[in-house]
PDB file of C-alpha atoms in Angstrom:
ATOM      1  CA  THR U  22      -8.167 -21.843  -9.743  1.00 48.00           C
ATOM      2  CA  LYS U  23      -8.368 -21.813  -5.653  1.00 56.00           C
ATOM      3  CA  ARG U  24      -4.883 -20.207  -4.104  1.00 60.00           C
ATOM      4  CA  LYS U  25      -3.041 -22.634  -2.281  1.00 66.00           C
ATOM      5  CA  GLU U  26      -2.243 -21.530   1.498  1.00 74.00           C
ATOM      6  CA  LEU U  27       1.599 -21.151   2.243  1.00 78.00           C
ATOM      7  CA  ASP U  28       2.667 -23.778   4.863  1.00 84.00           C
ATOM      8  CA  GLU U  29       5.323 -23.537   7.062  1.00 87.00           C
ATOM      9  CA  VAL U  30       8.251 -23.790   4.678  1.00 91.00           C
ATOM     10  CA  GLY U  31       6.771 -20.994   2.261  1.00 88.00           C
ATOM     11  CA  ARG U  32       6.307 -18.723   5.056  1.00 90.00           C
ATOM     12  CA  SER U  33       9.609 -19.189   6.388  1.00 93.00           C
ATOM     13  CA  THR U  34      11.258 -18.570   2.769  1.00 94.00           C
ATOM     14  CA  LEU U  35       9.199 -15.675   1.640  1.00 94.00           C
ATOM     15  CA  MET U  36       9.657 -13.679   5.009  1.00 95.00           C
ATOM     16  CA  SER U  37      13.784 -14.678   4.678  1.00 96.00           C
ATOM     17  CA  LEU U  38      13.373 -13.170   1.099  1.00 96.00           C
ATOM     18  CA  LEU U  39      11.719 -10.025   2.238  1.00 96.00           C
ATOM     19  CA  CYS U  40      14.316  -9.391   4.886  1.00 97.00           C
ATOM     20  CA  LEU U  41      16.893  -9.882   2.414  1.00 96.00           C
ATOM     21  CA  ILE U  42      15.564  -7.502   0.042  1.00 95.00           C
ATOM     22  CA  SER U  43      15.222  -4.935   2.961  1.00 95.00           C
ATOM     23  CA  ASN U  44      18.735  -5.738   4.395  1.00 95.00           C
ATOM     24  CA  VAL U  45      20.478  -5.726   0.999  1.00 95.00           C
ATOM     25  CA  ALA U  46      18.202  -2.415  -0.088  1.00 93.00           C
ATOM     26  CA  THR U  47      19.687  -0.368   2.915  1.00 92.00           C
ATOM     27  CA  ARG U  48      23.443  -1.250   2.832  1.00 91.00           C
ATOM     28  CA  SER U  49      24.004  -1.412  -0.989  1.00 91.00           C
ATOM     29  CA  ALA U  50      22.692   1.532  -3.329  1.00 90.00           C
ATOM     30  CA  ALA U  51      24.128  -0.507  -6.193  1.00 92.00           C
ATOM     31  CA  ALA U  52      21.996  -3.585  -5.123  1.00 92.00           C
ATOM     32  CA  ARG U  53      19.156  -1.271  -4.554  1.00 91.00           C
ATOM     33  CA  GLU U  54      19.114   0.179  -8.215  1.00 91.00           C
ATOM     34  CA  PHE U  55      19.559  -3.351  -9.420  1.00 93.00           C
ATOM     35  CA  ILE U  56      16.657  -4.932  -7.798  1.00 94.00           C
ATOM     36  CA  LEU U  57      14.611  -1.818  -8.972  1.00 93.00           C
ATOM     37  CA  SER U  58      15.662  -2.594 -12.355  1.00 92.00           C
ATOM     38  CA  ILE U  59      14.611  -6.319 -12.583  1.00 91.00           C
ATOM     39  CA  GLN U  60      11.912  -6.741 -15.057  1.00 89.00           C
ATOM     40  CA  LEU U  61      10.090 -10.376 -15.081  1.00 87.00           C
ATOM     41  CA  PRO U  62       7.465 -11.753 -17.550  1.00 84.00           C
ATOM     42  CA  ALA U  63       4.183 -11.873 -16.668  1.00 76.00           C
ATOM     43  CA  MET U  64       0.702 -13.420 -18.050  1.00 66.00           C
ATOM     44  CA  ASP U  65      -2.874 -11.298 -17.617  1.00 64.00           C
ATOM     45  CA  SER U  66      -5.125 -13.226 -15.321  1.00 61.00           C
ATOM     46  CA  ASP U  67      -8.064 -12.120 -17.636  1.00 55.00           C
ATOM     47  CA  GLY U  68      -7.548 -15.289 -19.975  1.00 55.00           C
ATOM     48  CA  THR U  69      -6.572 -13.129 -22.818  1.00 57.00           C
ATOM     49  CA  GLY U  70      -2.882 -14.504 -22.956  1.00 55.00           C
ATOM     50  CA  ALA U  71      -1.657 -11.336 -23.177  1.00 57.00           C
ATOM     51  CA  SER U  72       2.340 -10.924 -21.613  1.00 67.00           C
ATOM     52  CA  TYR U  73       4.321  -8.125 -20.365  1.00 72.00           C
ATOM     53  CA  LEU U  74       6.995  -7.377 -17.588  1.00 80.00           C
ATOM     54  CA  ASP U  75       6.738  -6.592 -14.230  1.00 86.00           C
ATOM     55  CA  GLY U  76       9.010  -4.532 -12.372  1.00 91.00           C
ATOM     56  CA  SER U  77      10.040  -5.541  -8.852  1.00 93.00           C
ATOM     57  CA  LEU U  78       7.796  -2.842  -7.124  1.00 94.00           C
ATOM     58  CA  GLU U  79       4.616  -4.298  -9.085  1.00 94.00           C
ATOM     59  CA  ILE U  80       5.731  -7.961  -8.007  1.00 93.00           C
ATOM     60  CA  LEU U  81       6.074  -6.693  -4.303  1.00 95.00           C
ATOM     61  CA  PHE U  82       2.695  -4.850  -4.527  1.00 94.00           C
ATOM     62  CA  SER U  83       0.973  -7.610  -6.211  1.00 92.00           C
ATOM     63  CA  LEU U  84       2.130  -9.972  -3.264  1.00 92.00           C
ATOM     64  CA  LEU U  85       0.180  -7.550  -1.123  1.00 91.00           C
ATOM     65  CA  THR U  86      -3.116  -7.937  -2.822  1.00 89.00           C
ATOM     66  CA  VAL U  87      -3.131 -11.754  -1.914  1.00 88.00           C
ATOM     67  CA  PRO U  88      -4.298 -13.185   1.351  1.00 87.00           C
ATOM     68  CA  ILE U  89      -1.016 -13.656   3.338  1.00 89.00           C
ATOM     69  CA  PRO U  90      -0.284 -13.109   7.115  1.00 90.00           C
ATOM     70  CA  PRO U  91       0.175  -9.770   8.621  1.00 91.00           C
ATOM     71  CA  GLU U  92       3.894 -10.703   9.496  1.00 94.00           C
ATOM     72  CA  ILE U  93       4.394 -11.090   6.127  1.00 94.00           C
ATOM     73  CA  GLN U  94       2.411  -7.973   4.923  1.00 94.00           C
ATOM     74  CA  GLY U  95       4.316  -6.155   7.220  1.00 95.00           C
ATOM     75  CA  LEU U  96       7.884  -7.192   5.688  1.00 96.00           C
ATOM     76  CA  ALA U  97       6.857  -6.644   2.341  1.00 96.00           C
ATOM     77  CA  PHE U  98       5.732  -2.816   2.984  1.00 96.00           C
ATOM     78  CA  MET U  99       9.089  -2.895   4.655  1.00 96.00           C
ATOM     79  CA  ALA U 100      10.990  -3.920   1.666  1.00 96.00           C
ATOM     80  CA  ILE U 101       9.237  -1.254  -0.002  1.00 96.00           C
ATOM     81  CA  ALA U 102      10.088   1.373   1.745  1.00 96.00           C
ATOM     82  CA  ASN U 103      13.518   0.267   2.063  1.00 95.00           C
ATOM     83  CA  LEU U 104      13.974   0.008  -1.707  1.00 94.00           C
ATOM     84  CA  ILE U 105      12.828   3.726  -2.255  1.00 92.00           C
ATOM     85  CA  ARG U 106      14.804   5.175   0.524  1.00 81.00           C
ATOM     86  CA  SER U 107      18.267   4.340   0.314  1.00 52.00           C
ATOM     87  CA  ARG U 108      21.375   6.555  -0.401  1.00 52.00           C
ATOM     88  CA  PRO U 109      22.444   7.395  -4.139  1.00 47.00           C
ATOM     89  CA  THR U 110      25.447   5.494  -5.095  1.00 43.00           C
ATOM     90  CA  GLU U 111      28.441   6.929  -3.533  1.00 44.00           C
ATOM     91  CA  GLY U 112      30.151   9.131  -6.339  1.00 43.00           C
ATOM     92  CA  MET U 113      26.800   9.309  -8.344  1.00 46.00           C
ATOM     93  CA  PRO U 114      25.640  12.736  -9.307  1.00 49.00           C
ATOM     94  CA  LYS U 115      23.502  14.206  -6.587  1.00 48.00           C
ATOM     95  CA  ALA U 116      20.887  14.938  -8.849  1.00 44.00           C
ATOM     96  CA  SER U 117      20.835  11.733 -10.721  1.00 46.00           C
ATOM     97  CA  GLY U 118      20.412   9.560  -7.461  1.00 45.00           C
ATOM     98  CA  GLU U 119      17.703  11.851  -6.018  1.00 49.00           C
ATOM     99  CA  SER U 120      16.205  11.484  -9.532  1.00 52.00           C
ATOM    100  CA  LYS U 121      15.802   7.855  -9.585  1.00 49.00           C
ATOM    101  CA  LYS U 122      15.071   7.599  -5.948  1.00 48.00           C
ATOM    102  CA  SER U 123      11.826  10.032  -6.341  1.00 75.00           C
ATOM    103  CA  GLN U 124      10.734   8.216  -9.637  1.00 87.00           C
ATOM    104  CA  ALA U 125      10.622   4.846  -7.668  1.00 91.00           C
ATOM    105  CA  ALA U 126       9.032   6.559  -4.639  1.00 92.00           C
ATOM    106  CA  LEU U 127       6.304   8.092  -7.386  1.00 92.00           C
ATOM    107  CA  ARG U 128       5.800   4.787  -8.950  1.00 93.00           C
ATOM    108  CA  ALA U 129       5.230   3.227  -5.529  1.00 94.00           C
ATOM    109  CA  TRP U 130       2.914   5.816  -4.640  1.00 93.00           C
ATOM    110  CA  GLU U 131       0.861   5.008  -8.179  1.00 93.00           C
ATOM    111  CA  LEU U 132       0.876   1.231  -7.110  1.00 94.00           C
ATOM    112  CA  LEU U 133      -0.335   1.896  -3.554  1.00 92.00           C
ATOM    113  CA  GLU U 134      -3.165   4.148  -4.726  1.00 90.00           C
ATOM    114  CA  ILE U 135      -4.159   1.355  -7.462  1.00 90.00           C
ATOM    115  CA  CYS U 136      -4.039  -1.261  -4.726  1.00 89.00           C
ATOM    116  CA  GLN U 137      -6.448   0.600  -2.243  1.00 87.00           C
ATOM    117  CA  PHE U 138      -4.896  -0.730   0.869  1.00 87.00           C
ATOM    118  CA  VAL U 139      -6.776   2.691   2.014  1.00 85.00           C
ATOM    119  CA  PRO U 140      -9.998   1.639   0.960  1.00 80.00           C
ATOM    120  CA  ILE U 141     -10.843   5.273  -0.894  1.00 77.00           C
ATOM    121  CA  LYS U 142     -13.534   4.029  -2.908  1.00 76.00           C
ATOM    122  CA  LEU U 143     -15.325   1.893  -0.255  1.00 73.00           C
ATOM    123  CA  LEU U 144     -14.940   4.595   2.033  1.00 71.00           C
ATOM    124  CA  SER U 145     -16.457   7.242  -0.438  1.00 67.00           C
ATOM    125  CA  GLN U 146     -20.098   5.659   0.599  1.00 63.00           C
ATOM    126  CA  TYR U 147     -19.930   7.137   4.363  1.00 60.00           C
ATOM    127  CA  SER U 148     -18.545  10.639   3.116  1.00 53.00           C
ATOM    128  CA  SER U 149     -17.084  11.784  -0.263  1.00 44.00           C
ATOM    129  CA  TYR U 150     -15.291  14.445   1.438  1.00 40.00           C
ATOM    130  CA  ALA U 151     -12.935  12.034   3.467  1.00 43.00           C
ATOM    131  CA  ALA U 152     -12.885   9.645   0.352  1.00 41.00           C
ATOM    132  CA  GLY U 153     -12.183  12.414  -1.974  1.00 47.00           C
ATOM    133  CA  THR U 154     -14.236  10.836  -4.767  1.00 42.00           C
ATOM    134  CA  SER U 155     -16.272  12.441  -7.774  1.00 36.00           C
ATOM    135  CA  ALA U 156     -20.034  13.141  -7.039  1.00 36.00           C
ATOM    136  CA  THR U 157     -21.355  10.325  -9.331  1.00 32.00           C
ATOM    137  CA  THR U 158     -19.610   8.058  -6.741  1.00 32.00           C
ATOM    138  CA  SER U 159     -22.965   6.494  -5.041  1.00 29.00           C
ATOM    139  CA  MET U 160     -22.787   7.384  -1.065  1.00 25.00           C
ATOM    140  CA  SER U 161     -25.290   5.635   1.266  1.00 28.00           C
ATOM    141  CA  THR U 162     -28.185   7.087   3.012  1.00 26.00           C
ATOM    142  CA  PHE U 163     -26.176   7.413   6.211  1.00 26.00           C
ATOM    143  CA  GLY U 164     -23.565   9.481   4.526  1.00 30.00           C
ATOM    144  CA  ARG U 165     -26.008  11.735   2.558  1.00 28.00           C
ATOM    145  CA  GLN U 166     -28.048  12.377   5.503  1.00 31.00           C
ATOM    146  CA  GLN U 167     -25.311  13.011   7.780  1.00 35.00           C
ATOM    147  CA  ASN U 168     -22.381  14.257   5.609  1.00 38.00           C
ATOM    148  CA  HIS U 169     -19.867  13.438   8.229  1.00 42.00           C
ATOM    149  CA  GLY U 170     -16.121  12.572   7.886  1.00 46.00           C
ATOM    150  CA  THR U 171     -14.807   9.333   8.623  1.00 44.00           C
ATOM    151  CA  SER U 172     -13.482  10.588  12.073  1.00 45.00           C
ATOM    152  CA  ASP U 173     -17.033  10.905  13.202  1.00 47.00           C
ATOM    153  CA  LEU U 174     -17.665   7.431  12.446  1.00 44.00           C
ATOM    154  CA  PRO U 175     -17.392   4.484  14.952  1.00 45.00           C
ATOM    155  CA  ALA U 176     -15.278   1.687  13.770  1.00 47.00           C
ATOM    156  CA  THR U 177     -18.280  -0.800  13.979  1.00 49.00           C
ATOM    157  CA  CYS U 178     -20.231   1.099  11.527  1.00 55.00           C
ATOM    158  CA  PHE U 179     -18.062  -0.459   8.959  1.00 59.00           C
ATOM    159  CA  PRO U 180     -18.740  -4.023   7.775  1.00 61.00           C
ATOM    160  CA  GLN U 181     -16.493  -6.786   8.810  1.00 70.00           C
ATOM    161  CA  SER U 182     -14.850  -7.470   5.441  1.00 69.00           C
ATOM    162  CA  SER U 183     -11.565  -7.884   4.189  1.00 73.00           C
ATOM    163  CA  GLU U 184     -12.271  -5.651   1.421  1.00 72.00           C
ATOM    164  CA  TYR U 185     -11.379  -3.019   3.674  1.00 75.00           C
ATOM    165  CA  MET U 186      -7.855  -3.965   3.380  1.00 79.00           C
ATOM    166  CA  MET U 187      -5.669  -2.078   6.106  1.00 84.00           C
ATOM    167  CA  ILE U 188      -8.960  -1.149   8.502  1.00 78.00           C
ATOM    168  CA  TYR U 189     -10.143  -4.321   8.208  1.00 78.00           C
ATOM    169  CA  GLN U 190      -6.500  -5.691   8.762  1.00 83.00           C
ATOM    170  CA  LEU U 191      -5.986  -3.363  12.085  1.00 81.00           C
ATOM    171  CA  GLU U 192      -9.424  -3.847  13.708  1.00 80.00           C
ATOM    172  CA  HIS U 193     -10.259  -7.424  13.182  1.00 80.00           C
ATOM    173  CA  VAL U 194      -6.865  -9.340  12.711  1.00 82.00           C
ATOM    174  CA  GLU U 195      -4.342  -7.649  14.455  1.00 84.00           C
ATOM    175  CA  ALA U 196      -6.178  -6.162  17.377  1.00 83.00           C
ATOM    176  CA  GLU U 197      -7.250  -9.525  18.126  1.00 86.00           C
ATOM    177  CA  VAL U 198      -3.580 -10.553  18.999  1.00 86.00           C
ATOM    178  CA  GLY U 199      -2.326  -7.501  20.116  1.00 89.00           C
ATOM    179  CA  THR U 200       0.449  -7.165  17.675  1.00 89.00           C
ATOM    180  CA  TYR U 201       0.296  -5.055  14.401  1.00 91.00           C
ATOM    181  CA  PRO U 202       3.380  -5.818  11.996  1.00 91.00           C
ATOM    182  CA  ALA U 203       1.230  -5.197   8.875  1.00 90.00           C
ATOM    183  CA  THR U 204       0.105  -1.574  10.180  1.00 91.00           C
ATOM    184  CA  GLU U 205       3.482  -0.628  11.155  1.00 94.00           C
ATOM    185  CA  GLY U 206       5.034  -1.615   8.134  1.00 93.00           C
ATOM    186  CA  PHE U 207       2.244   0.064   6.347  1.00 93.00           C
ATOM    187  CA  LEU U 208       2.711   3.296   8.176  1.00 94.00           C
ATOM    188  CA  PHE U 209       6.744   3.075   7.237  1.00 95.00           C
ATOM    189  CA  LEU U 210       5.627   2.726   3.805  1.00 95.00           C
ATOM    190  CA  LEU U 211       3.973   6.096   4.144  1.00 94.00           C
ATOM    191  CA  SER U 212       6.395   8.128   5.979  1.00 94.00           C
ATOM    192  CA  THR U 213       9.034   6.797   3.727  1.00 94.00           C
ATOM    193  CA  LEU U 214       6.869   7.730   0.654  1.00 94.00           C
ATOM    194  CA  VAL U 215       6.178  11.513   1.993  1.00 92.00           C
ATOM    195  CA  LYS U 216       9.856  12.003   2.831  1.00 91.00           C
ATOM    196  CA  TYR U 217      11.088  10.805  -0.698  1.00 90.00           C
ATOM    197  CA  ALA U 218       8.479  11.784  -2.949  1.00 89.00           C
ATOM    198  CA  GLY U 219       6.468  14.389  -1.011  1.00 89.00           C
ATOM    199  CA  CYS U 220       2.708  14.090  -1.507  1.00 89.00           C
ATOM    200  CA  PRO U 221       1.908  14.070  -5.274  1.00 90.00           C
ATOM    201  CA  SER U 222      -1.022  16.871  -5.624  1.00 89.00           C
ATOM    202  CA  ASN U 223      -2.182  14.696  -8.838  1.00 89.00           C
ATOM    203  CA  LEU U 224      -2.538  11.293  -6.991  1.00 89.00           C
ATOM    204  CA  GLY U 225      -5.661   9.748  -7.718  1.00 85.00           C
ATOM    205  CA  SER U 226      -6.682  12.356 -10.036  1.00 85.00           C
ATOM    206  CA  GLN U 227      -8.186  10.069 -12.931  1.00 86.00           C
ATOM    207  CA  TRP U 228     -11.195   9.109 -10.769  1.00 82.00           C
ATOM    208  CA  ARG U 229     -11.027  11.319  -7.479  1.00 80.00           C
ATOM    209  CA  LEU U 230     -12.547  14.669  -7.088  1.00 78.00           C
ATOM    210  CA  ARG U 231     -10.032  15.511  -4.381  1.00 80.00           C
ATOM    211  CA  PRO U 232      -6.515  14.205  -5.523  1.00 86.00           C
ATOM    212  CA  GLY U 233      -3.484  14.047  -3.744  1.00 86.00           C
ATOM    213  CA  CYS U 234      -2.484  12.481  -0.189  1.00 88.00           C
ATOM    214  CA  ALA U 235      -5.164  13.346   2.089  1.00 85.00           C
ATOM    215  CA  PRO U 236      -7.212  10.183   2.214  1.00 86.00           C
ATOM    216  CA  TYR U 237      -3.859   8.417   3.451  1.00 86.00           C
ATOM    217  CA  ILE U 238      -3.350  11.184   5.928  1.00 87.00           C
ATOM    218  CA  GLU U 239      -6.894  10.637   7.106  1.00 83.00           C
ATOM    219  CA  TYR U 240      -6.404   7.111   7.537  1.00 83.00           C
ATOM    220  CA  VAL U 241      -3.555   7.314   9.724  1.00 87.00           C
ATOM    221  CA  THR U 242      -5.095  10.227  11.939  1.00 85.00           C
ATOM    222  CA  ASP U 243      -8.824   9.112  12.282  1.00 79.00           C
ATOM    223  CA  PHE U 244      -8.167   4.972  12.260  1.00 79.00           C
ATOM    224  CA  VAL U 245      -4.665   4.118  13.490  1.00 81.00           C
TER     225      VAL U 245
END
């Protein structure tokens, strides 16, 4: 079924909710823990009818995978970041608070990899080194002959396709209006993840030859 676009009331409501989540998460550790503990029933979209439970992080990341305005994207990235960066509850043992916080941040890293906001799989056709994918991933003639990293490629060599996620958002949506709410929110999330969970050495190890956070760092240095 075709997705319905948000009207002005829907946009305002969603933006208000995301702002509320961010504000509550930064001001109340107890509320942050409660939000992170929320589990809501969901159904598989493959037609099997299988049901499961989604957590708040999964719900926020799933929101970011559908077409929404850059302003809402930025607020969603900010909300996720604020949920994993708040201080532990007053009086809570330090180790326990840091453990819960890092678990949420590590889960956010996993979801970020799954959602491919930095299109690592697509970038593999230009450079297996920049994307960190296995040798079995197909590469374009350009990538095989030149073997250049993404920093050597002009932005115009990438197709103008929304499949390129944050790169497309930056180059073809935000740049046209001169404001960058989605990119700024995404960068805030990346910096928060590094601060609270470090750079997991096994990130993407299930499918990438070069696991870890390097593709995300290269996105910042090469594209932003």
